mmCIF file of C-alpha atoms in Angstrom:
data_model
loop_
_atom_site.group_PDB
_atom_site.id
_atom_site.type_symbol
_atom_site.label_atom_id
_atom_site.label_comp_id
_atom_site.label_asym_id
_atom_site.label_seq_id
_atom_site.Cartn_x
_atom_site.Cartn_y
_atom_site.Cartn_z
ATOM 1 C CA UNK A 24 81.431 -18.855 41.580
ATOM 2 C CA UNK A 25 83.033 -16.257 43.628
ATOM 3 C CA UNK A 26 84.814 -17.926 47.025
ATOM 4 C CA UNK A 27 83.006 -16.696 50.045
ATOM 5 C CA UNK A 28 84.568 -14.604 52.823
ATOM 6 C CA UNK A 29 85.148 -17.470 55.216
ATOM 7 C CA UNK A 30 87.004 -19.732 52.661
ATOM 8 C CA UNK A 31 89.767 -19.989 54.742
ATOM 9 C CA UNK A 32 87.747 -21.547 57.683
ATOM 10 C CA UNK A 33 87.254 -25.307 57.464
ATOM 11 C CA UNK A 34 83.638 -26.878 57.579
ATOM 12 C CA UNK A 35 82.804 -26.999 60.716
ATOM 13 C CA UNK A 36 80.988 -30.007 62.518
ATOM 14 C CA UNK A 37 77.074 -29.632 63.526
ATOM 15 C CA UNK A 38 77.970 -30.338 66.796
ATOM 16 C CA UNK A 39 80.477 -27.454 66.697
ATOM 17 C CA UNK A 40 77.080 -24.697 66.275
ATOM 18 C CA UNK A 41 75.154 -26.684 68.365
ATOM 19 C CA UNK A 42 77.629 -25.976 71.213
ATOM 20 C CA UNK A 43 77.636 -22.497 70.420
ATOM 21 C CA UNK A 44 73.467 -21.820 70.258
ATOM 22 C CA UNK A 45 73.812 -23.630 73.572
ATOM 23 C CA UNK A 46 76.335 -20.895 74.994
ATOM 24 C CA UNK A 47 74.376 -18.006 73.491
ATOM 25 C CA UNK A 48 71.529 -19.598 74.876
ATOM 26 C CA UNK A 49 73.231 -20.020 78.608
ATOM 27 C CA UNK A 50 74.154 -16.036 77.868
ATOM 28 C CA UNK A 51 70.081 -15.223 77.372
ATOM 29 C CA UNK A 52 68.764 -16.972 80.130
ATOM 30 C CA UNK A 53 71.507 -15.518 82.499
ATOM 31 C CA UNK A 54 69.269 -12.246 81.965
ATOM 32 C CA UNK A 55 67.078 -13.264 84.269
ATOM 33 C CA UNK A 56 69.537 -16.001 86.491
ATOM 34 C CA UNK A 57 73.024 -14.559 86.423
ATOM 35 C CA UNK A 58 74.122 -17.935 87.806
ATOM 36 C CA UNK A 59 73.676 -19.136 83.902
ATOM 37 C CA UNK A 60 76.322 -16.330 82.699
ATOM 38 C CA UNK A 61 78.791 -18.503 85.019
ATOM 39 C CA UNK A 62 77.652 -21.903 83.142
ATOM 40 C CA UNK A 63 77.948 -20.165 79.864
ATOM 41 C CA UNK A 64 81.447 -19.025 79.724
ATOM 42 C CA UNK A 65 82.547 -21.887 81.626
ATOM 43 C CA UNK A 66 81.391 -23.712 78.711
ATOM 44 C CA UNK A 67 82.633 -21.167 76.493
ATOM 45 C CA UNK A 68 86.229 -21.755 77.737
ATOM 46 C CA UNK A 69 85.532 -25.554 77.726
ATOM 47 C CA UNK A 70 83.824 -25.806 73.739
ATOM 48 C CA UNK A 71 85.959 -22.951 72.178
ATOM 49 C CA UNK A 72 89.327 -25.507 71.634
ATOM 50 C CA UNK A 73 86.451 -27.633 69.266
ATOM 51 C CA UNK A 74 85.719 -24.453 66.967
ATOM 52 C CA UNK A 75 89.931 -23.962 66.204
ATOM 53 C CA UNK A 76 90.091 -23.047 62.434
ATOM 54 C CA UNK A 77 86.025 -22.017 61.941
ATOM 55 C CA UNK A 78 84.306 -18.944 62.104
ATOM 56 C CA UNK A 79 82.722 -20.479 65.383
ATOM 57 C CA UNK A 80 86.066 -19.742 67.477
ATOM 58 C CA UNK A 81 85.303 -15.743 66.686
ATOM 59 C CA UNK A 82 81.930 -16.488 68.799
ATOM 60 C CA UNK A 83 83.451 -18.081 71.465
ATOM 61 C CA UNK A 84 85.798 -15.669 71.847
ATOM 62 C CA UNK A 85 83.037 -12.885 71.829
ATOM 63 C CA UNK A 86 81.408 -14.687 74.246
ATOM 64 C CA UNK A 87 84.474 -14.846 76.453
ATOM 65 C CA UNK A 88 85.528 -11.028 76.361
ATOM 66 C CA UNK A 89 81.455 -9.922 77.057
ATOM 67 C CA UNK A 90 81.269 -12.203 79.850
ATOM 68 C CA UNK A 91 84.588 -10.253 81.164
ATOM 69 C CA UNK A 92 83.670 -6.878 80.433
ATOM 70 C CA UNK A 93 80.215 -7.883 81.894
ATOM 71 C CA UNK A 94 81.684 -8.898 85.071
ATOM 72 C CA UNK A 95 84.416 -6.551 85.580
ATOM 73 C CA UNK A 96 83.217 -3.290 84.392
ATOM 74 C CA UNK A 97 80.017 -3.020 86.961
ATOM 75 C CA UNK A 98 82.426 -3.942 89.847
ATOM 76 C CA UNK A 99 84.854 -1.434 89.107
ATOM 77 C CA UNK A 100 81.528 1.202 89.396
ATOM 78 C CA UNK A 101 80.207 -0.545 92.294
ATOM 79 C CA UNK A 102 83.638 0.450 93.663
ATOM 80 C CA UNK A 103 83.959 3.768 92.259
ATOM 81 C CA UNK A 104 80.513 4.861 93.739
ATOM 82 C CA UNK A 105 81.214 3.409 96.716
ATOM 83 C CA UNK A 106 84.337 5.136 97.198
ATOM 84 C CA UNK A 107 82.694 8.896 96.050
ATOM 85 C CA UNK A 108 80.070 8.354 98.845
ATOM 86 C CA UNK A 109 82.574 8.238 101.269
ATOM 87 C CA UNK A 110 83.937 11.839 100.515
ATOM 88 C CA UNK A 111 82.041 13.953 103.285
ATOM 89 C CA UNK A 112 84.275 17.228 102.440
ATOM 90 C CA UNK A 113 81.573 19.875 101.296
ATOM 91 C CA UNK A 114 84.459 21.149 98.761
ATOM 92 C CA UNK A 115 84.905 18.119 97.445
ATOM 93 C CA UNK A 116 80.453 17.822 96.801
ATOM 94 C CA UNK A 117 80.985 18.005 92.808
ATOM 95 C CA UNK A 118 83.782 15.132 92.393
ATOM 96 C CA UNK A 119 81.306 12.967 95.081
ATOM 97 C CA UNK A 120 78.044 13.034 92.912
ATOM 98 C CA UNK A 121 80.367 12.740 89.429
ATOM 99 C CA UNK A 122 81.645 9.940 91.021
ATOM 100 C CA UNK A 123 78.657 8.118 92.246
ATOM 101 C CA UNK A 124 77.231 9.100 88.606
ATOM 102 C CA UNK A 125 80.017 7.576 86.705
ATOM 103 C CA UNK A 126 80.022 4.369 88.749
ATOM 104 C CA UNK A 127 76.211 4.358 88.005
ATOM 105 C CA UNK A 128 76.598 4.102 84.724
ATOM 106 C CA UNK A 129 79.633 1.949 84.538
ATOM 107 C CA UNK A 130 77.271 -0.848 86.364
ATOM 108 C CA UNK A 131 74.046 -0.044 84.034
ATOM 109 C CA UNK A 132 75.808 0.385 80.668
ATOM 110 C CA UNK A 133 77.413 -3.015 80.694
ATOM 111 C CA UNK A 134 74.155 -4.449 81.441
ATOM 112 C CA UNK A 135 72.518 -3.433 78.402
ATOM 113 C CA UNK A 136 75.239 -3.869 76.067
ATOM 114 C CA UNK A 137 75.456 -7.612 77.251
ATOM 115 C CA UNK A 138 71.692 -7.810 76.169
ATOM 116 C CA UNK A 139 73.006 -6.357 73.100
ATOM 117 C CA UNK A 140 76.066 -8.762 72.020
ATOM 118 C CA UNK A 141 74.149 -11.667 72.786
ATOM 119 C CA UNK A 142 71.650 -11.030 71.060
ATOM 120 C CA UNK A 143 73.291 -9.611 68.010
ATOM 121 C CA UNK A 144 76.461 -12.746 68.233
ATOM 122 C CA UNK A 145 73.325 -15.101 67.955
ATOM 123 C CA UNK A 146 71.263 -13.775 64.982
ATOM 124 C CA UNK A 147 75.056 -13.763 63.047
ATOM 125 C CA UNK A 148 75.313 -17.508 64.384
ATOM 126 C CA UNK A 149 72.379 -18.008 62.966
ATOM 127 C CA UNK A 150 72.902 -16.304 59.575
ATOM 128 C CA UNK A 151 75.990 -17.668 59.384
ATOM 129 C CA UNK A 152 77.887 -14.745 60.029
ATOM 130 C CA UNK A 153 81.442 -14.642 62.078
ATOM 131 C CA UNK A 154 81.620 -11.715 64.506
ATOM 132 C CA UNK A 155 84.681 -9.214 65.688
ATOM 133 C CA UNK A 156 85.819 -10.721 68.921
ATOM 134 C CA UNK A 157 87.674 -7.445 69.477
ATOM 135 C CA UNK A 158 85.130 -4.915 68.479
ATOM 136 C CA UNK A 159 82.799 -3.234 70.876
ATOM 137 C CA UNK A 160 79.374 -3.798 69.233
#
């Protein structure tokens, strides 16, 4: 029998995923309520010390870095568009509406790609699967 990748993590308690499903879950919801995306990483931060030495701490910590890219990112563009609609120089037109574009995006993109790591962190979670804390997708 050939020893799986995640041989080096210990067998983790039940309790242990059930925590996690419940943070991914808290993640889900907060699409609609973002008040739940406060619960969720609170809980994150809480649960993660539990899930030390299993695959299970890699989707806390996933958790934790989407919630702050999540939060961060469209507040820098909120700023960044805010600050390009305050140019009122006509030479200055084309950095103004590249500006308001980029901080667009930086507060839609992040949106979507939380959609995207939760739901991708919980279908590993539920395959068993660790995930790349660090990595983008």
């Amino acid at each position: 029998m050939q020893p799986s990748a995640y041989s080096n993590y210990c067998t983790p308690p039940d309790y242990v995923k059930r925590s996690i499903t419940t943070t991914y879950v808290l993640y889900l919801v907060a699409i609609f309520v973002w008040l739940f995306l406060i619960v969720g990483v609170i809980w994150a931060y809480r649960k993660r010390r539990e899930a030390v030495g299993t695959m299970y701490y890699d989707h806390y910590q996933y958790l934790i870095i989407t919630f702050w890219y999540t939060f961060l990112l469209p507040i820098a563009g909120f700023m960044l568009f805010m600050l390009s609609m305050m140019i009122e120089d006509k030479d200055w037109q084309v950095i103004e509406m590249g500006g308001a574009m980029l901080g667009m995006a930086m507060m839609i993109i992040p949106s979507i790609w939380f959609i995207y790591r939760s739901i991708a962190g919980w279908l590993k979670l539920q395959s068993g699967q660790s995930v790349s804390p660090t990595g983008l997708f």
